[in-house]
mmCIF file of C-alpha atoms and ligand atoms in Angstrom:
data_model
loop_
_atom_site.group_PDB
_atom_site.id
_atom_site.type_symbol
_atom_site.label_atom_id
_atom_site.label_comp_id
_atom_site.label_asym_id
_atom_site.label_seq_id
_atom_site.Cartn_x
_atom_site.Cartn_y
_atom_site.Cartn_z
ATOM 1 C CA MET R 417 0.000 0.000 0.000
ATOM 2 C CA THR R 418 1.379 3.374 -1.047
ATOM 3 C CA ILE R 419 1.524 6.050 1.624
ATOM 4 C CA ASN R 420 0.688 9.440 0.114
ATOM 5 C CA ILE R 421 2.332 12.397 1.807
ATOM 6 C CA LEU R 422 1.696 16.041 0.938
ATOM 7 C CA ILE R 423 3.964 18.856 2.101
ATOM 8 C CA VAL R 424 2.364 22.268 2.610
ATOM 9 C CA GLY R 425 5.095 24.861 3.071
ATOM 10 C CA ALA R 426 7.965 23.348 1.098
ATOM 11 C CA GLY R 427 10.682 25.621 2.468
ATOM 12 C CA ALA R 428 13.759 24.658 4.491
ATOM 13 C CA VAL R 429 12.172 22.302 7.008
ATOM 14 C CA GLY R 430 9.393 20.967 4.775
ATOM 15 C CA ALA R 431 11.630 20.119 1.832
ATOM 16 C CA PHE R 432 14.306 18.580 4.054
ATOM 17 C CA TYR R 433 11.898 16.173 5.769
ATOM 18 C CA ALA R 434 10.110 15.514 2.471
ATOM 19 C CA SER R 435 13.407 14.446 0.934
ATOM 20 C CA ARG R 436 13.991 11.938 3.749
ATOM 21 C CA LEU R 437 10.437 10.542 3.702
ATOM 22 C CA ALA R 438 10.678 10.125 -0.085
ATOM 23 C CA LEU R 439 13.511 7.603 0.357
ATOM 24 C CA VAL R 440 11.119 5.109 1.904
ATOM 25 C CA SER R 441 9.916 2.709 -0.774
ATOM 26 C CA SER R 442 6.279 2.760 0.369
ATOM 27 C CA THR R 443 5.859 6.554 0.111
ATOM 28 C CA GLN R 444 4.965 9.019 -2.622
ATOM 29 C CA VAL R 445 5.808 12.520 -1.460
ATOM 30 C CA SER R 446 4.260 15.542 -3.185
ATOM 31 C CA VAL R 447 4.620 19.229 -2.425
ATOM 32 C CA ILE R 448 2.574 22.403 -2.756
ATOM 33 C CA CYS R 449 5.001 25.173 -3.640
ATOM 34 C CA ARG R 450 4.578 28.927 -3.694
ATOM 35 C CA SER R 451 7.412 31.284 -4.689
ATOM 36 C CA ASN R 452 9.772 28.374 -5.411
ATOM 37 C CA TYR R 453 7.327 26.588 -7.755
ATOM 38 C CA LYS R 454 9.114 27.265 -11.059
ATOM 39 C CA ALA R 455 12.519 26.214 -9.776
ATOM 40 C CA VAL R 456 11.236 23.068 -8.072
ATOM 41 C CA LYS R 457 9.018 22.042 -10.987
ATOM 42 C CA ALA R 458 12.027 22.320 -13.305
ATOM 43 C CA ASN R 459 14.790 20.827 -11.158
ATOM 44 C CA GLY R 460 13.359 19.431 -7.917
ATOM 45 C CA PHE R 461 15.155 20.282 -4.689
ATOM 46 C CA ALA R 462 18.943 20.235 -4.394
ATOM 47 C CA ILE R 463 19.826 19.253 -0.816
ATOM 48 C CA THR R 464 23.225 19.508 0.831
ATOM 49 C CA SER R 465 23.867 18.066 4.255
ATOM 50 C CA PRO R 466 26.942 17.204 6.339
ATOM 51 C CA LYS R 467 25.175 14.027 7.411
ATOM 52 C CA TYR R 468 23.333 12.877 4.296
ATOM 53 C CA GLY R 469 25.548 14.276 1.531
ATOM 54 C CA SER R 470 24.347 16.072 -1.592
ATOM 55 C CA TYR R 471 21.330 14.747 -3.428
ATOM 56 C CA THR R 472 18.312 15.752 -5.467
ATOM 57 C CA PHE R 473 14.749 15.257 -4.302
ATOM 58 C CA THR R 474 12.167 15.197 -7.066
ATOM 59 C CA PRO R 475 8.651 15.308 -5.609
ATOM 60 C CA TYR R 476 6.106 12.802 -6.954
ATOM 61 C CA HIS R 477 3.892 15.800 -7.794
ATOM 62 C CA THR R 478 4.933 19.444 -7.605
ATOM 63 C CA PHE R 479 1.768 21.503 -7.263
ATOM 64 C CA ALA R 480 1.622 25.248 -7.853
ATOM 65 C CA ASN R 481 -1.332 25.678 -5.492
ATOM 66 C CA PRO R 482 -3.771 23.730 -3.270
ATOM 67 C CA ARG R 483 -6.317 23.488 -6.123
ATOM 68 C CA GLN R 484 -3.951 21.284 -8.146
ATOM 69 C CA ALA R 485 -3.496 19.006 -5.144
ATOM 70 C CA ILE R 486 -7.275 18.635 -4.811
ATOM 71 C CA ASP R 487 -7.610 17.969 -8.539
ATOM 72 C CA SER R 488 -5.069 15.145 -8.319
ATOM 73 C CA LYS R 489 -7.787 13.187 -6.425
ATOM 74 C CA ILE R 490 -5.097 11.598 -4.262
ATOM 75 C CA LYS R 491 -6.206 10.499 -0.797
ATOM 76 C CA TRP R 492 -3.569 11.907 1.511
ATOM 77 C CA ASP R 493 -2.384 9.781 4.418
ATOM 78 C CA TYR R 494 -0.248 12.568 5.845
ATOM 79 C CA ILE R 495 -0.336 16.300 5.195
ATOM 80 C CA VAL R 496 2.793 17.877 6.660
ATOM 81 C CA VAL R 497 2.447 21.598 7.389
ATOM 82 C CA SER R 498 5.762 23.433 7.661
ATOM 83 C CA THR R 499 4.902 27.006 6.829
ATOM 84 C CA LYS R 500 6.086 29.648 9.269
ATOM 85 C CA ALA R 501 3.366 29.861 11.938
ATOM 86 C CA LEU R 502 2.015 33.395 11.550
ATOM 87 C CA PRO R 503 -1.575 33.406 12.848
ATOM 88 C CA ASP R 504 -1.524 37.224 12.841
ATOM 89 C CA VAL R 505 -0.929 37.138 9.063
ATOM 90 C CA SER R 506 -2.831 34.086 7.808
ATOM 91 C CA ASP R 507 -4.760 31.053 9.020
ATOM 92 C CA ASP R 508 -2.882 28.366 7.092
ATOM 93 C CA SER R 509 -5.385 25.668 8.106
ATOM 94 C CA GLU R 510 -7.486 27.152 5.289
ATOM 95 C CA ILE R 511 -5.006 25.787 2.706
ATOM 96 C CA LEU R 512 -6.048 22.267 3.759
ATOM 97 C CA GLU R 513 -9.745 22.729 2.875
ATOM 98 C CA GLY R 514 -10.703 19.951 0.467
ATOM 99 C CA LEU R 515 -7.531 17.970 1.120
ATOM 100 C CA VAL R 516 -8.302 16.392 4.500
ATOM 101 C CA GLY R 517 -10.244 13.158 4.083
ATOM 102 C CA GLU R 518 -11.130 10.160 6.190
ATOM 103 C CA GLY R 519 -7.973 8.932 7.933
ATOM 104 C CA THR R 520 -5.794 11.870 6.874
ATOM 105 C CA ALA R 521 -3.326 12.901 9.568
ATOM 106 C CA ILE R 522 -2.232 16.549 9.678
ATOM 107 C CA VAL R 523 1.374 16.815 10.889
ATOM 108 C CA LEU R 524 2.402 20.252 12.161
ATOM 109 C CA VAL R 525 6.162 20.792 12.040
ATOM 110 C CA GLN R 526 6.289 24.326 13.398
ATOM 111 C CA ASN R 527 7.732 26.207 16.331
ATOM 112 C CA GLY R 528 5.681 27.704 19.110
ATOM 113 C CA LEU R 529 2.653 26.974 21.251
ATOM 114 C CA GLY R 530 -0.988 26.692 20.236
ATOM 115 C CA VAL R 531 -0.184 26.024 16.567
ATOM 116 C CA GLU R 532 -2.556 23.026 16.612
ATOM 117 C CA GLU R 533 -5.691 24.939 17.599
ATOM 118 C CA PRO R 534 -6.695 26.415 14.193
ATOM 119 C CA TYR R 535 -6.420 22.922 12.651
ATOM 120 C CA LEU R 536 -8.413 21.280 15.439
ATOM 121 C CA LYS R 537 -11.091 23.935 15.060
ATOM 122 C CA ARG R 538 -11.392 23.574 11.289
ATOM 123 C CA PHE R 539 -11.008 19.764 11.185
ATOM 124 C CA PRO R 540 -12.401 18.529 14.519
ATOM 125 C CA SER R 541 -12.420 14.870 13.484
ATOM 126 C CA ALA R 542 -9.039 14.763 11.726
ATOM 127 C CA ILE R 543 -5.944 13.220 13.271
ATOM 128 C CA ILE R 544 -3.514 15.948 14.319
ATOM 129 C CA LEU R 545 0.125 15.155 15.023
ATOM 130 C CA SER R 546 2.317 17.811 16.606
ATOM 131 C CA ALA R 547 6.048 17.913 15.954
ATOM 132 C CA VAL R 548 8.969 19.860 17.369
ATOM 133 C CA THR R 549 12.230 19.780 15.492
ATOM 134 C CA ILE R 550 15.742 20.851 16.274
ATOM 135 C CA VAL R 551 17.336 21.229 12.896
ATOM 136 C CA SER R 552 19.289 23.953 11.241
ATOM 137 C CA ALA R 553 18.231 24.310 7.637
ATOM 138 C CA ALA R 554 17.764 27.135 5.167
ATOM 139 C CA GLN R 555 16.486 27.569 1.627
ATOM 140 C CA THR R 556 19.373 29.615 0.252
ATOM 141 C CA GLU R 557 17.717 30.098 -3.134
ATOM 142 C CA HIS R 558 14.524 28.683 -4.647
ATOM 143 C CA GLY R 559 14.767 24.891 -4.511
ATOM 144 C CA VAL R 560 18.173 24.832 -2.826
ATOM 145 C CA ILE R 561 18.157 23.498 0.739
ATOM 146 C CA LYS R 562 21.168 23.650 3.023
ATOM 147 C CA HIS R 563 20.976 21.331 6.017
ATOM 148 C CA ASN R 564 23.593 22.283 8.578
ATOM 149 C CA ARG R 565 23.945 19.540 11.176
ATOM 150 C CA TRP R 566 22.272 16.761 13.076
ATOM 151 C CA THR R 567 18.540 16.625 13.448
ATOM 152 C CA ARG R 568 16.030 15.740 16.080
ATOM 153 C CA ILE R 569 12.277 15.575 15.660
ATOM 154 C CA SER R 570 9.780 14.669 18.376
ATOM 155 C CA VAL R 571 6.250 13.845 17.277
ATOM 156 C CA GLY R 572 3.145 13.323 19.401
ATOM 157 C CA PRO R 573 -0.580 13.051 18.695
ATOM 158 C CA TYR R 574 -2.463 16.221 19.643
ATOM 159 C CA LEU R 575 -5.174 14.941 21.993
ATOM 160 C CA PRO R 576 -6.120 17.637 24.489
ATOM 161 C CA GLY R 577 -8.516 16.036 26.954
ATOM 162 C CA SER R 578 -9.206 13.051 24.739
ATOM 163 C CA THR R 579 -7.614 9.841 23.577
ATOM 164 C CA SER R 580 -7.547 8.098 20.210
ATOM 165 C CA TRP R 581 -5.777 4.852 19.410
ATOM 166 C CA VAL R 582 -6.058 5.682 15.731
ATOM 167 C CA ALA R 583 -4.068 8.896 16.294
ATOM 168 C CA ILE R 584 -1.511 7.122 18.475
ATOM 169 C CA GLU R 585 -1.011 4.451 15.793
ATOM 170 C CA SER R 586 -0.803 7.043 13.026
ATOM 171 C CA ASN R 587 1.833 8.898 15.063
ATOM 172 C CA LYS R 588 3.866 5.727 15.508
ATOM 173 C CA ARG R 589 3.778 5.007 11.778
ATOM 174 C CA PHE R 590 4.880 8.520 10.895
ATOM 175 C CA VAL R 591 7.865 8.298 13.234
ATOM 176 C CA GLN R 592 8.755 4.916 11.702
ATOM 177 C CA LEU R 593 8.723 6.508 8.241
ATOM 178 C CA LEU R 594 11.111 9.235 9.423
ATOM 179 C CA GLN R 595 13.387 6.615 10.935
ATOM 180 C CA ALA R 596 13.260 4.613 7.715
ATOM 181 C CA GLY R 597 14.384 7.841 6.014
ATOM 182 C CA GLU R 598 17.453 7.743 8.278
ATOM 183 C CA ILE R 599 16.266 10.377 10.736
ATOM 184 C CA LYS R 600 17.627 8.393 13.670
ATOM 185 C CA ASP R 601 16.508 10.903 16.271
ATOM 186 C CA ALA R 602 12.828 10.794 15.338
ATOM 187 C CA GLU R 603 10.924 10.054 18.511
ATOM 188 C CA ASP R 604 7.388 8.916 19.208
ATOM 189 C CA TYR R 605 5.935 10.958 22.094
ATOM 190 C CA SER R 606 2.660 11.104 23.974
ATOM 191 C CA HIS R 607 0.427 14.176 23.792
ATOM 192 C CA SER R 608 1.544 15.417 27.192
ATOM 193 C CA LYS R 609 5.260 14.843 26.684
ATOM 194 C CA LEU R 610 5.164 16.593 23.322
ATOM 195 C CA GLN R 611 3.555 19.647 24.929
ATOM 196 C CA MET R 612 6.366 19.616 27.514
ATOM 197 C CA VAL R 613 8.880 19.649 24.674
ATOM 198 C CA ARG R 614 7.041 22.605 23.098
ATOM 199 C CA TRP R 615 7.217 24.542 26.379
ATOM 200 C CA HIS R 616 10.878 23.717 26.808
ATOM 201 C CA LYS R 617 11.620 24.998 23.338
ATOM 202 C CA ILE R 618 9.740 28.225 24.203
ATOM 203 C CA CYS R 619 12.160 28.640 27.073
ATOM 204 C CA ILE R 620 15.034 28.789 24.556
ATOM 205 C CA ASN R 621 13.326 30.541 21.634
ATOM 206 C CA GLY R 622 11.370 32.947 23.836
ATOM 207 C CA ALA R 623 14.580 34.122 25.497
ATOM 208 C CA PHE R 624 17.135 34.230 22.671
ATOM 209 C CA ASN R 625 14.999 35.166 19.646
ATOM 210 C CA PRO R 626 13.431 38.480 20.767
ATOM 211 C CA SER R 627 16.538 39.500 22.719
ATOM 212 C CA ALA R 628 18.707 39.144 19.619
ATOM 213 C CA VAL R 629 16.498 41.631 17.765
ATOM 214 C CA LEU R 630 15.982 44.051 20.673
ATOM 215 C CA SER R 631 19.740 44.153 21.366
ATOM 216 C CA ASN R 632 20.320 45.364 17.791
ATOM 217 C CA GLY R 633 21.339 42.031 16.298
ATOM 218 C CA THR R 634 23.481 40.309 18.907
ATOM 219 C CA THR R 635 24.291 36.626 18.280
ATOM 220 C CA ASN R 636 23.344 33.932 20.802
ATOM 221 C CA ASN R 637 26.958 33.471 21.814
ATOM 222 C CA ALA R 638 27.603 37.189 22.318
ATOM 223 C CA MET R 639 24.420 37.549 24.402
ATOM 224 C CA SER R 640 25.381 34.640 26.631
ATOM 225 C CA MET R 641 28.829 36.205 27.237
ATOM 226 C CA ASP R 642 27.436 39.606 28.270
ATOM 227 C CA PRO R 643 26.948 39.693 32.062
ATOM 228 C CA GLU R 644 23.696 41.703 32.087
ATOM 229 C CA LEU R 645 22.202 39.840 29.137
ATOM 230 C CA TYR R 646 23.156 36.568 30.848
ATOM 231 C CA ILE R 647 21.018 37.559 33.844
ATOM 232 C CA HIS R 648 18.217 38.614 31.519
ATOM 233 C CA LEU R 649 18.259 35.394 29.460
ATOM 234 C CA LYS R 650 18.402 33.218 32.564
ATOM 235 C CA GLY R 651 15.504 35.197 34.047
ATOM 236 C CA VAL R 652 13.325 34.662 30.972
ATOM 237 C CA MET R 653 14.161 30.969 30.744
ATOM 238 C CA ASP R 654 13.534 30.358 34.450
ATOM 239 C CA GLU R 655 10.221 32.185 34.230
ATOM 240 C CA VAL R 656 9.092 29.845 31.416
ATOM 241 C CA LEU R 657 10.460 26.746 33.169
ATOM 242 C CA GLU R 658 8.595 27.682 36.363
ATOM 243 C CA THR R 659 5.339 28.473 34.562
ATOM 244 C CA ALA R 660 5.211 25.424 32.263
ATOM 245 C CA PRO R 661 4.619 22.803 35.005
ATOM 246 C CA LYS R 662 1.842 24.928 36.503
ATOM 247 C CA VAL R 663 0.092 25.221 33.149
ATOM 248 C CA LEU R 664 0.615 21.563 32.218
ATOM 249 C CA GLY R 665 -0.131 20.225 35.690
ATOM 250 C CA THR R 666 2.969 18.055 35.708
ATOM 251 C CA PRO R 667 6.683 18.664 36.268
ATOM 252 C CA LEU R 668 9.016 18.780 33.264
ATOM 253 C CA PRO R 669 11.223 15.688 32.845
ATOM 254 C CA LYS R 670 14.512 15.782 34.746
ATOM 255 C CA GLU R 671 16.480 15.184 31.537
ATOM 256 C CA PHE R 672 15.387 18.548 30.036
ATOM 257 C CA ALA R 673 18.260 21.069 30.081
ATOM 258 C CA THR R 674 18.251 23.754 32.796
ATOM 259 C CA SER R 675 18.722 27.447 31.987
ATOM 260 C CA GLU R 676 22.342 27.242 33.222
ATOM 261 C CA ALA R 677 23.077 24.266 30.965
ATOM 262 C CA ILE R 678 21.576 26.043 27.955
ATOM 263 C CA LEU R 679 23.619 29.202 28.629
ATOM 264 C CA LYS R 680 26.785 27.193 29.209
ATOM 265 C CA SER R 681 26.496 25.397 25.862
ATOM 266 C CA THR R 682 25.683 28.707 24.136
ATOM 267 C CA GLN R 683 28.826 30.252 25.649
ATOM 268 C CA LYS R 684 30.861 27.404 24.187
ATOM 269 C CA ASN R 685 29.314 27.798 20.751
ATOM 270 C CA THR R 686 31.261 30.525 18.976
ATOM 271 C CA SER R 687 29.825 29.737 15.510
ATOM 272 C CA GLY R 688 27.973 33.084 15.508
ATOM 273 C CA SER R 689 24.532 31.631 14.904
ATOM 274 C CA LYS R 690 21.624 34.037 14.631
ATOM 275 C CA PRO R 691 18.179 33.029 15.860
ATOM 276 C CA SER R 692 15.394 32.812 13.280
ATOM 277 C CA MET R 693 13.596 35.947 14.488
ATOM 278 C CA LEU R 694 16.724 37.993 13.907
ATOM 279 C CA LEU R 695 17.092 36.571 10.398
ATOM 280 C CA ASP R 696 13.426 37.375 9.717
ATOM 281 C CA TRP R 697 13.833 40.890 11.144
ATOM 282 C CA GLU R 698 16.928 41.570 9.067
ATOM 283 C CA GLN R 699 15.098 40.438 5.928
ATOM 284 C CA GLY R 700 12.077 42.623 6.739
ATOM 285 C CA LYS R 701 9.899 39.510 7.192
ATOM 286 C CA HIS R 702 7.188 38.839 9.736
ATOM 287 C CA MET R 703 8.499 37.168 12.916
ATOM 288 C CA GLU R 704 6.805 34.200 14.634
ATOM 289 C CA LEU R 705 5.957 36.473 17.584
ATOM 290 C CA GLU R 706 2.482 35.220 18.317
ATOM 291 C CA VAL R 707 3.284 31.515 18.612
ATOM 292 C CA ILE R 708 6.600 31.973 20.428
ATOM 293 C CA LEU R 709 5.619 34.840 22.781
ATOM 294 C CA GLY R 710 1.942 35.809 22.524
ATOM 295 C CA ASN R 711 0.401 32.335 22.828
ATOM 296 C CA PRO R 712 2.501 31.186 25.815
ATOM 297 C CA ILE R 713 1.600 34.427 27.619
ATOM 298 C CA ARG R 714 -2.108 34.016 26.829
ATOM 299 C CA ILE R 715 -2.193 30.298 27.684
ATOM 300 C CA ALA R 716 -0.561 31.032 31.076
ATOM 301 C CA ARG R 717 -2.861 33.998 31.678
ATOM 302 C CA GLU R 718 -5.921 31.778 31.215
ATOM 303 C CA LYS R 719 -4.640 29.868 34.255
ATOM 304 C CA GLY R 720 -4.122 33.086 36.220
ATOM 305 C CA LEU R 721 -0.340 33.113 35.671
ATOM 306 C CA GLU R 722 1.674 36.092 34.429
ATOM 307 C CA MET R 723 5.132 35.932 32.797
ATOM 308 C CA PRO R 724 6.302 39.568 33.118
ATOM 309 C CA ARG R 725 9.713 39.066 31.515
ATOM 310 C CA LEU R 726 8.321 37.319 28.452
ATOM 311 C CA GLN R 727 5.447 39.820 28.304
ATOM 312 C CA THR R 728 7.900 42.735 28.210
ATOM 313 C CA LEU R 729 9.776 41.225 25.274
ATOM 314 C CA TYR R 730 6.499 40.547 23.473
ATOM 315 C CA ALA R 731 5.075 44.034 23.967
ATOM 316 C CA LEU R 732 8.262 45.766 22.821
ATOM 317 C CA LEU R 733 8.986 43.593 19.823
ATOM 318 C CA ARG R 734 5.416 43.568 18.589
ATOM 319 C CA LYS R 735 5.416 47.352 18.567
ATOM 320 C CA ALA R 736 8.805 47.439 16.836
ATOM 321 C CA GLN R 737 7.446 45.171 14.093
ATOM 322 C CA GLU R 738 4.299 47.295 13.776
ATOM 323 C CA ASN R 739 6.372 50.491 13.431
ATOM 324 C CA ARG R 740 8.692 48.881 10.907
ATOM 325 C CA ASP R 741 5.786 47.676 8.776
ATOM 326 C CA ARG R 742 4.076 51.065 8.951
ATOM 327 C CA ALA R 743 7.275 52.832 7.860
ATOM 328 C CA LYS R 744 7.653 50.324 5.031
ATOM 329 C CA SER R 745 4.102 50.729 3.745
ATOM 330 C CA GLN R 746 4.376 54.537 3.898
ATOM 331 C CA SER R 747 7.627 54.522 1.952
ATOM 332 C CA HIS R 748 5.821 52.518 -0.744
ATOM 333 C CA LEU R 749 3.060 55.114 -1.140
HETATM 334 N N1 LIG W 1145 14.774 26.396 9.526
HETATM 335 C C1 LIG W 1145 15.080 25.823 10.678
HETATM 336 O O1 LIG W 1145 16.242 25.496 10.903
HETATM 337 C C2 LIG W 1145 14.004 25.524 11.711
HETATM 338 C C3 LIG W 1145 14.367 24.822 12.864
HETATM 339 C C4 LIG W 1145 13.402 24.488 13.795
HETATM 340 C C5 LIG W 1145 12.092 24.866 13.586
HETATM 341 N N2 LIG W 1145 11.741 25.579 12.476
HETATM 342 C C6 LIG W 1145 10.327 25.936 12.292
HETATM 343 O O2 LIG W 1145 9.810 25.282 11.140
HETATM 344 C C7 LIG W 1145 8.790 26.072 10.526
HETATM 345 C C8 LIG W 1145 9.152 26.305 9.059
HETATM 346 O O3 LIG W 1145 10.343 27.058 9.007
HETATM 347 P P1 LIG W 1145 11.298 27.157 7.735
HETATM 348 O O4 LIG W 1145 12.605 27.647 8.224
HETATM 349 O O5 LIG W 1145 11.232 25.902 6.949
HETATM 350 O O6 LIG W 1145 10.583 28.336 6.911
HETATM 351 P P2 LIG W 1145 10.727 28.659 5.357
HETATM 352 O O7 LIG W 1145 12.032 28.186 4.824
HETATM 353 O O8 LIG W 1145 10.350 30.081 5.215
HETATM 354 O O9 LIG W 1145 9.620 27.738 4.692
HETATM 355 C C9 LIG W 1145 8.253 28.024 4.755
HETATM 356 C C10 LIG W 1145 7.697 27.706 3.387
HETATM 357 O O10 LIG W 1145 6.276 27.776 3.451
HETATM 358 C C11 LIG W 1145 5.835 28.365 2.244
HETATM 359 N N3 LIG W 1145 4.476 28.878 2.394
HETATM 360 C C12 LIG W 1145 4.034 29.796 3.290
HETATM 361 N N4 LIG W 1145 2.730 30.022 3.097
HETATM 362 C C13 LIG W 1145 2.348 29.235 2.066
HETATM 363 C C14 LIG W 1145 1.117 29.037 1.383
HETATM 364 N N5 LIG W 1145 0.027 29.709 1.731
HETATM 365 N N6 LIG W 1145 1.076 28.156 0.350
HETATM 366 C C15 LIG W 1145 2.175 27.481 -0.003
HETATM 367 N N7 LIG W 1145 3.379 27.629 0.591
HETATM 368 C C16 LIG W 1145 3.447 28.495 1.620
HETATM 369 C C17 LIG W 1145 6.850 29.439 1.990
HETATM 370 O O11 LIG W 1145 6.746 29.890 0.659
HETATM 371 P P3 LIG W 1145 7.260 31.368 0.216
HETATM 372 O O12 LIG W 1145 8.734 31.208 -0.041
HETATM 373 O O13 LIG W 1145 6.490 31.674 -1.010
HETATM 374 O O14 LIG W 1145 6.983 32.298 1.363
HETATM 375 C C18 LIG W 1145 8.138 28.677 2.288
HETATM 376 O O15 LIG W 1145 8.575 27.922 1.183
HETATM 377 C C19 LIG W 1145 8.726 27.363 11.363
HETATM 378 O O16 LIG W 1145 7.700 27.264 12.322
HETATM 379 C C20 LIG W 1145 10.085 27.413 12.040
HETATM 380 O O17 LIG W 1145 10.095 28.142 13.254
HETATM 381 C C21 LIG W 1145 12.687 25.908 11.525
HETATM 382 C C1 LIG W 1146 21.131 48.111 14.498
HETATM 383 O O1 LIG W 1146 21.290 49.517 14.432
HETATM 384 C C2 LIG W 1146 21.652 50.033 13.151
HETATM 385 C C3 LIG W 1146 21.896 51.527 13.281
HETATM 386 O O2 LIG W 1146 20.747 52.183 13.799
HETATM 387 C C4 LIG W 1146 20.557 49.702 12.143
HETATM 388 O O3 LIG W 1146 20.912 50.153 10.863
HETATM 389 C C5 LIG W 1146 20.344 48.196 12.127
HETATM 390 O O4 LIG W 1146 19.251 47.874 11.289
HETATM 391 C C6 LIG W 1146 20.051 47.664 13.522
HETATM 392 N N1 LIG W 1146 19.943 46.180 13.491
HETATM 393 C C7 LIG W 1146 19.002 45.519 14.136
HETATM 394 C C8 LIG W 1146 19.005 44.038 13.992
HETATM 395 O O5 LIG W 1146 18.176 46.065 14.843
HETATM 396 C C1 LIG W 1147 26.477 25.918 17.428
HETATM 397 O O1 LIG W 1147 25.607 26.638 16.562
HETATM 398 C C2 LIG W 1147 25.640 26.249 15.203
HETATM 399 C C3 LIG W 1147 24.726 27.135 14.385
HETATM 400 O O2 LIG W 1147 23.397 27.073 14.838
HETATM 401 C C4 LIG W 1147 25.282 24.785 15.087
HETATM 402 O O3 LIG W 1147 25.396 24.366 13.745
HETATM 403 C C5 LIG W 1147 26.150 23.919 15.990
HETATM 404 O O4 LIG W 1147 25.709 22.596 15.973
HETATM 405 C C6 LIG W 1147 26.137 24.430 17.430
HETATM 406 N N1 LIG W 1147 27.067 23.675 18.261
HETATM 407 C C7 LIG W 1147 26.707 23.130 19.436
HETATM 408 C C8 LIG W 1147 27.799 22.409 20.168
HETATM 409 O O5 LIG W 1147 25.571 23.237 19.889
#
């Protein structure tokens, strides 16, 4: 039986995982492209990776838009969504209208918290799998994907207040496909453990990402070496690590890195890496502010908990983005 996989958001992360899933003999992996359509339709994706070498990934179908994917009449087993999560710009669950059928699992490979909710709302009976990945990848030009190092992806069924063996099984099979595509660190998680992983990643992204922009473009390493910024970063991370167990109703696993451990490894890493929000800011793009800062703050607030450090970063950066976009639109008049 062929497993049909559709990638929505075939950028750095989407195309990289697509190229690994496509190696499995039982899969047919198709993509919906946007700005990179012409390049990918002509030449597929060129992938370079220190771990997997250089290779070409030619999708089974390269669609220019969702309509073409619907017209293909394929019944999708998995629809992987790896657009940037920008709920303040667009509700990307809309792209999946007409594509989600009986037994289709929607796999969200995106940063942040609360990314599952728009999909659950629109497709209440669909299987939703939630994935957190640590990968460093970039689309350096249309259809050219540079994978920078090792990869980890944790996947869990999204089952808030419910259970579904079908979703748990579907999750297991998806992780097995990733492993068959040589993603050794693909892990099958429960709903609750996956949400813990999401919170833990907020601790890192919520501290480093906005601070890099608000400090006028400081790298992670340079921030961790600055004594005042060290205190600031540790404060933000500890605030998130203290709030997460109260929201989730369960302590975070002991094996999750502490704020000190994260700062220590950042101090050792002199590679000059810039967090994604800084790259987006520098390119004049929208930042994933709502899912990395706004949603955690709102989810905690619903439980009567405030995160003043994270809230400060959110309020300042959101206004900075608003001012930048206003200046940009006025200069275009
Ligand atoms: N890159 C990393 O190393 C990394 C690591 C961990 C987590 N993540 C997370 O993974 C997610 C994806 O990030 P990314 O770096 O892969 O972003 P990306 O390279 O910008 O890829 C996103 C892709 O989605 C496409 N897209 C957006 N809206 C679309 C639509 N309506 N229809 C069709 N295509 C659409 C974009 O097309 P256009 O080019 O036309 O905009 C782009 O190709 C984010 O949540 C990010 O935080 C990334
Ligand atoms: C840093 O400041 C300079 C000078 O004002 C400005 O041109 C640059 O865009 C700023 N960079 C960031 C990331 O804020
Ligand atoms: C340091 O950061 C770079 C860029 O993100 C990354 O490729 C590398 O794996 C990191 N090293 C460690 C030890 O975390």
